[in-house]
Amino acid sequence: MKPLALYDADCGFCTRWIGVVQRRVPGVAVAPLNHVDLAALGVDPGRTELEMPLVRPDGSVVYGHLAWADILRAAPAPACWLGIVLGSRLLQRPARGVYTWIARHRHRLPGGTPACSLNP
């Protein structure tokens, strides 16, 4: 079973980046959040408002920067190295901070639309 990345299909920024995953990381499956049973997958619906979830093959769920670290580790080199670095213990705090900033500002980033805006 492949890891499953879940994304907000109403967000142009998210859809754009998940398209990159589909093209470049065949080892990761993707699905829109509203097309799956979140409870059956063990995904916290509240967290999906702020962070992208990834369901690992063992059924565990990671969110945000850790989800992206897993995705990148599944990519071919050199992107897999970025995944290793992003998921390293040493970079947890800065990686979380960068992910949070991007998530809060995704409506202003390339591909972003008003639908990408997070509710405060």
mmCIF file with all atom_site columns, C-alpha atoms in Angstrom:
data_model
loop_
_atom_site.group_PDB
_atom_site.id
_atom_site.type_symbol
_atom_site.label_atom_id
_atom_site.label_alt_id
_atom_site.label_comp_id
_atom_site.label_asym_id
_atom_site.label_entity_id
_atom_site.label_seq_id
_atom_site.pdbx_PDB_ins_code
_atom_site.Cartn_x
_atom_site.Cartn_y
_atom_site.Cartn_z
_atom_site.occupancy
_atom_site.B_iso_or_equiv
_atom_site.pdbx_formal_charge
_atom_site.auth_seq_id
_atom_site.auth_comp_id
_atom_site.auth_asym_id
_atom_site.auth_atom_id
_atom_site.pdbx_PDB_model_num
ATOM 1   C CA . MET A 1 1   ? 0.000   0.000  0.000   1.00 0.00 ? 1   MET A CA 1
ATOM 2   C CA . LYS A 1 2   ? 1.230   3.494  -0.866  1.00 0.00 ? 2   LYS A CA 1
ATOM 3   C CA . PRO A 1 3   ? 1.157   6.456  1.491   1.00 0.00 ? 3   PRO A CA 1
ATOM 4   C CA . LEU A 1 4   ? -1.972  8.546  0.841   1.00 0.00 ? 4   LEU A CA 1
ATOM 5   C CA . ALA A 1 5   ? -1.649  12.342 0.701   1.00 0.00 ? 5   ALA A CA 1
ATOM 6   C CA . LEU A 1 6   ? -4.945  14.152 1.256   1.00 0.00 ? 6   LEU A CA 1
ATOM 7   C CA . TYR A 1 7   ? -5.418  17.689 -0.015  1.00 0.00 ? 7   TYR A CA 1
ATOM 8   C CA . ASP A 1 8   ? -7.929  20.540 -0.156  1.00 0.00 ? 8   ASP A CA 1
ATOM 9   C CA . ALA A 1 9   ? -9.301  20.355 -3.703  1.00 0.00 ? 9   ALA A CA 1
ATOM 10  C CA . ASP A 1 10  ? -10.872 23.816 -3.326  1.00 0.00 ? 10  ASP A CA 1
ATOM 11  C CA . CYS A 1 11  ? -7.447  25.395 -2.854  1.00 0.00 ? 11  CYS A CA 1
ATOM 12  C CA . GLY A 1 12  ? -5.618  26.192 -6.083  1.00 0.00 ? 12  GLY A CA 1
ATOM 13  C CA . PHE A 1 13  ? -2.256  26.325 -4.305  1.00 0.00 ? 13  PHE A CA 1
ATOM 14  C CA . CYS A 1 14  ? -2.784  22.863 -2.784  1.00 0.00 ? 14  CYS A CA 1
ATOM 15  C CA . THR A 1 15  ? -4.066  21.414 -6.051  1.00 0.00 ? 15  THR A CA 1
ATOM 16  C CA . ARG A 1 16  ? -1.072  22.813 -7.912  1.00 0.00 ? 16  ARG A CA 1
ATOM 17  C CA . TRP A 1 17  ? 1.438   21.204 -5.542  1.00 0.00 ? 17  TRP A CA 1
ATOM 18  C CA . ILE A 1 18  ? -0.389  17.896 -5.360  1.00 0.00 ? 18  ILE A CA 1
ATOM 19  C CA . GLY A 1 19  ? -0.188  17.854 -9.173  1.00 0.00 ? 19  GLY A CA 1
ATOM 20  C CA . VAL A 1 20  ? 3.593   18.000 -8.839  1.00 0.00 ? 20  VAL A CA 1
ATOM 21  C CA . VAL A 1 21  ? 3.418   15.048 -6.441  1.00 0.00 ? 21  VAL A CA 1
ATOM 22  C CA . GLN A 1 22  ? 1.297   13.071 -8.924  1.00 0.00 ? 22  GLN A CA 1
ATOM 23  C CA . ARG A 1 23  ? 3.781   13.690 -11.732 1.00 0.00 ? 23  ARG A CA 1
ATOM 24  C CA . ARG A 1 24  ? 7.026   13.267 -9.817  1.00 0.00 ? 24  ARG A CA 1
ATOM 25  C CA . VAL A 1 25  ? 6.360   10.919 -6.902  1.00 0.00 ? 25  VAL A CA 1
ATOM 26  C CA . PRO A 1 26  ? 4.599   7.781  -8.153  1.00 0.00 ? 26  PRO A CA 1
ATOM 27  C CA . GLY A 1 27  ? 5.121   6.096  -4.785  1.00 0.00 ? 27  GLY A CA 1
ATOM 28  C CA . VAL A 1 28  ? 2.502   8.353  -3.161  1.00 0.00 ? 28  VAL A CA 1
ATOM 29  C CA . ALA A 1 29  ? -1.254  8.155  -3.805  1.00 0.00 ? 29  ALA A CA 1
ATOM 30  C CA . VAL A 1 30  ? -3.340  11.336 -3.574  1.00 0.00 ? 30  VAL A CA 1
ATOM 31  C CA . ALA A 1 31  ? -7.006  12.080 -2.923  1.00 0.00 ? 31  ALA A CA 1
ATOM 32  C CA . PRO A 1 32  ? -9.101  15.164 -2.164  1.00 0.00 ? 32  PRO A CA 1
ATOM 33  C CA . LEU A 1 33  ? -10.114 15.451 1.491   1.00 0.00 ? 33  LEU A CA 1
ATOM 34  C CA . ASN A 1 34  ? -13.803 15.509 0.585   1.00 0.00 ? 34  ASN A CA 1
ATOM 35  C CA . HIS A 1 35  ? -13.596 12.209 -1.357  1.00 0.00 ? 35  HIS A CA 1
ATOM 36  C CA . VAL A 1 36  ? -12.490 9.981  1.526   1.00 0.00 ? 36  VAL A CA 1
ATOM 37  C CA . ASP A 1 37  ? -13.832 8.848  4.895   1.00 0.00 ? 37  ASP A CA 1
ATOM 38  C CA . LEU A 1 38  ? -11.507 10.736 7.217   1.00 0.00 ? 38  LEU A CA 1
ATOM 39  C CA . ALA A 1 39  ? -12.672 8.865  10.327  1.00 0.00 ? 39  ALA A CA 1
ATOM 40  C CA . ALA A 1 40  ? -12.029 5.480  8.709   1.00 0.00 ? 40  ALA A CA 1
ATOM 41  C CA . LEU A 1 41  ? -8.493  6.615  7.865   1.00 0.00 ? 41  LEU A CA 1
ATOM 42  C CA . GLY A 1 42  ? -7.857  7.942  11.372  1.00 0.00 ? 42  GLY A CA 1
ATOM 43  C CA . VAL A 1 43  ? -7.516  11.528 10.138  1.00 0.00 ? 43  VAL A CA 1
ATOM 44  C CA . ASP A 1 44  ? -8.427  14.371 12.519  1.00 0.00 ? 44  ASP A CA 1
ATOM 45  C CA . PRO A 1 45  ? -10.829 16.609 10.529  1.00 0.00 ? 45  PRO A CA 1
ATOM 46  C CA . GLY A 1 46  ? -9.922  19.633 12.652  1.00 0.00 ? 46  GLY A CA 1
ATOM 47  C CA . ARG A 1 47  ? -6.261  19.362 11.779  1.00 0.00 ? 47  ARG A CA 1
ATOM 48  C CA . THR A 1 48  ? -7.029  19.192 8.054   1.00 0.00 ? 48  THR A CA 1
ATOM 49  C CA . GLU A 1 49  ? -8.165  22.819 8.264   1.00 0.00 ? 49  GLU A CA 1
ATOM 50  C CA . LEU A 1 50  ? -4.559  23.826 8.965   1.00 0.00 ? 50  LEU A CA 1
ATOM 51  C CA . GLU A 1 51  ? -2.311  20.962 7.871   1.00 0.00 ? 51  GLU A CA 1
ATOM 52  C CA . MET A 1 52  ? -2.165  18.480 5.030   1.00 0.00 ? 52  MET A CA 1
ATOM 53  C CA . PRO A 1 53  ? -2.445  14.884 6.288   1.00 0.00 ? 53  PRO A CA 1
ATOM 54  C CA . LEU A 1 54  ? -0.607  11.874 4.942   1.00 0.00 ? 54  LEU A CA 1
ATOM 55  C CA . VAL A 1 55  ? -1.783  8.376  5.842   1.00 0.00 ? 55  VAL A CA 1
ATOM 56  C CA . ARG A 1 56  ? 1.209   6.062  6.021   1.00 0.00 ? 56  ARG A CA 1
ATOM 57  C CA . PRO A 1 57  ? 1.026   2.433  4.855   1.00 0.00 ? 57  PRO A CA 1
ATOM 58  C CA . ASP A 1 58  ? 0.978   1.289  8.504   1.00 0.00 ? 58  ASP A CA 1
ATOM 59  C CA . GLY A 1 59  ? -2.158  3.405  9.112   1.00 0.00 ? 59  GLY A CA 1
ATOM 60  C CA . SER A 1 60  ? -0.461  6.129  11.140  1.00 0.00 ? 60  SER A CA 1
ATOM 61  C CA . VAL A 1 61  ? -1.126  9.725  10.115  1.00 0.00 ? 61  VAL A CA 1
ATOM 62  C CA . VAL A 1 62  ? 1.332   12.614 9.935   1.00 0.00 ? 62  VAL A CA 1
ATOM 63  C CA . TYR A 1 63  ? 0.459   16.224 9.210   1.00 0.00 ? 63  TYR A CA 1
ATOM 64  C CA . GLY A 1 64  ? 2.014   19.350 7.767   1.00 0.00 ? 64  GLY A CA 1
ATOM 65  C CA . HIS A 1 65  ? 5.773   19.438 7.340   1.00 0.00 ? 65  HIS A CA 1
ATOM 66  C CA . LEU A 1 66  ? 6.076   15.799 8.418   1.00 0.00 ? 66  LEU A CA 1
ATOM 67  C CA . ALA A 1 67  ? 3.650   14.799 5.655   1.00 0.00 ? 67  ALA A CA 1
ATOM 68  C CA . TRP A 1 68  ? 5.780   16.676 3.134   1.00 0.00 ? 68  TRP A CA 1
ATOM 69  C CA . ALA A 1 69  ? 8.943   15.093 4.528   1.00 0.00 ? 69  ALA A CA 1
ATOM 70  C CA . ASP A 1 70  ? 7.424   11.642 3.888   1.00 0.00 ? 70  ASP A CA 1
ATOM 71  C CA . ILE A 1 71  ? 6.338   12.647 0.376   1.00 0.00 ? 71  ILE A CA 1
ATOM 72  C CA . LEU A 1 72  ? 9.786   13.968 -0.485  1.00 0.00 ? 72  LEU A CA 1
ATOM 73  C CA . ARG A 1 73  ? 11.501  10.878 0.930   1.00 0.00 ? 73  ARG A CA 1
ATOM 74  C CA . ALA A 1 74  ? 9.423   8.821  -1.524  1.00 0.00 ? 74  ALA A CA 1
ATOM 75  C CA . ALA A 1 75  ? 10.622  10.986 -4.437  1.00 0.00 ? 75  ALA A CA 1
ATOM 76  C CA . PRO A 1 76  ? 13.643  10.242 -6.608  1.00 0.00 ? 76  PRO A CA 1
ATOM 77  C CA . ALA A 1 77  ? 16.968  11.920 -5.776  1.00 0.00 ? 77  ALA A CA 1
ATOM 78  C CA . PRO A 1 78  ? 17.739  14.704 -5.123  1.00 0.00 ? 78  PRO A CA 1
ATOM 79  C CA . ALA A 1 79  ? 14.267  15.497 -3.692  1.00 0.00 ? 79  ALA A CA 1
ATOM 80  C CA . CYS A 1 80  ? 14.460  12.477 -1.372  1.00 0.00 ? 80  CYS A CA 1
ATOM 81  C CA . TRP A 1 81  ? 17.419  14.092 0.374   1.00 0.00 ? 81  TRP A CA 1
ATOM 82  C CA . LEU A 1 82  ? 15.316  17.176 1.086   1.00 0.00 ? 82  LEU A CA 1
ATOM 83  C CA . GLY A 1 83  ? 12.727  14.881 2.670   1.00 0.00 ? 83  GLY A CA 1
ATOM 84  C CA . ILE A 1 84  ? 15.368  13.383 4.941   1.00 0.00 ? 84  ILE A CA 1
ATOM 85  C CA . VAL A 1 85  ? 16.541  16.844 5.997   1.00 0.00 ? 85  VAL A CA 1
ATOM 86  C CA . LEU A 1 86  ? 12.987  18.199 6.418   1.00 0.00 ? 86  LEU A CA 1
ATOM 87  C CA . GLY A 1 87  ? 12.036  15.280 8.634   1.00 0.00 ? 87  GLY A CA 1
ATOM 88  C CA . SER A 1 88  ? 15.177  15.425 10.753  1.00 0.00 ? 88  SER A CA 1
ATOM 89  C CA . ARG A 1 89  ? 14.804  16.061 14.454  1.00 0.00 ? 89  ARG A CA 1
ATOM 90  C CA . LEU A 1 90  ? 17.202  19.003 14.268  1.00 0.00 ? 90  LEU A CA 1
ATOM 91  C CA . LEU A 1 91  ? 14.935  20.924 11.883  1.00 0.00 ? 91  LEU A CA 1
ATOM 92  C CA . GLN A 1 92  ? 11.528  20.163 13.422  1.00 0.00 ? 92  GLN A CA 1
ATOM 93  C CA . ARG A 1 93  ? 10.888  23.645 14.832  1.00 0.00 ? 93  ARG A CA 1
ATOM 94  C CA . PRO A 1 94  ? 11.972  25.684 11.793  1.00 0.00 ? 94  PRO A CA 1
ATOM 95  C CA . ALA A 1 95  ? 10.278  23.265 9.363   1.00 0.00 ? 95  ALA A CA 1
ATOM 96  C CA . ARG A 1 96  ? 7.026   23.509 11.326  1.00 0.00 ? 96  ARG A CA 1
ATOM 97  C CA . GLY A 1 97  ? 7.326   27.310 11.320  1.00 0.00 ? 97  GLY A CA 1
ATOM 98  C CA . VAL A 1 98  ? 7.880   27.509 7.565   1.00 0.00 ? 98  VAL A CA 1
ATOM 99  C CA . TYR A 1 99  ? 4.989   25.104 6.900   1.00 0.00 ? 99  TYR A CA 1
ATOM 100 C CA . THR A 1 100 ? 2.669   27.111 9.170   1.00 0.00 ? 100 THR A CA 1
ATOM 101 C CA . TRP A 1 101 ? 3.615   30.367 7.442   1.00 0.00 ? 101 TRP A CA 1
ATOM 102 C CA . ILE A 1 102 ? 2.966   28.865 3.995   1.00 0.00 ? 102 ILE A CA 1
ATOM 103 C CA . ALA A 1 103 ? -0.363  27.388 5.129   1.00 0.00 ? 103 ALA A CA 1
ATOM 104 C CA . ARG A 1 104 ? -1.529  30.735 6.518   1.00 0.00 ? 104 ARG A CA 1
ATOM 105 C CA . HIS A 1 105 ? -0.472  32.646 3.410   1.00 0.00 ? 105 HIS A CA 1
ATOM 106 C CA . ARG A 1 106 ? -1.286  30.101 0.688   1.00 0.00 ? 106 ARG A CA 1
ATOM 107 C CA . HIS A 1 107 ? -4.066  32.314 -0.678  1.00 0.00 ? 107 HIS A CA 1
ATOM 108 C CA . ARG A 1 108 ? -1.392  34.924 -1.508  1.00 0.00 ? 108 ARG A CA 1
ATOM 109 C CA . LEU A 1 109 ? 1.110   32.518 -3.068  1.00 0.00 ? 109 LEU A CA 1
ATOM 110 C CA . PRO A 1 110 ? 1.261   31.520 -6.770  1.00 0.00 ? 110 PRO A CA 1
ATOM 111 C CA . GLY A 1 111 ? -1.808  29.453 -7.618  1.00 0.00 ? 111 GLY A CA 1
ATOM 112 C CA . GLY A 1 112 ? -3.587  30.650 -4.491  1.00 0.00 ? 112 GLY A CA 1
ATOM 113 C CA . THR A 1 113 ? -7.173  31.870 -4.555  1.00 0.00 ? 113 THR A CA 1
ATOM 114 C CA . PRO A 1 114 ? -9.539  33.282 -1.910  1.00 0.00 ? 114 PRO A CA 1
ATOM 115 C CA . ALA A 1 115 ? -10.761 29.688 -1.370  1.00 0.00 ? 115 ALA A CA 1
ATOM 116 C CA . CYS A 1 116 ? -7.255  28.868 -0.097  1.00 0.00 ? 116 CYS A CA 1
ATOM 117 C CA . SER A 1 117 ? -7.588  31.274 2.818   1.00 0.00 ? 117 SER A CA 1
ATOM 118 C CA . LEU A 1 118 ? -7.672  29.726 6.285   1.00 0.00 ? 118 LEU A CA 1
ATOM 119 C CA . ASN A 1 119 ? -10.353 30.817 8.704   1.00 0.00 ? 119 ASN A CA 1
ATOM 120 C CA . PRO A 1 120 ? -8.765  32.526 11.721  1.00 0.00 ? 120 PRO A CA 1
#
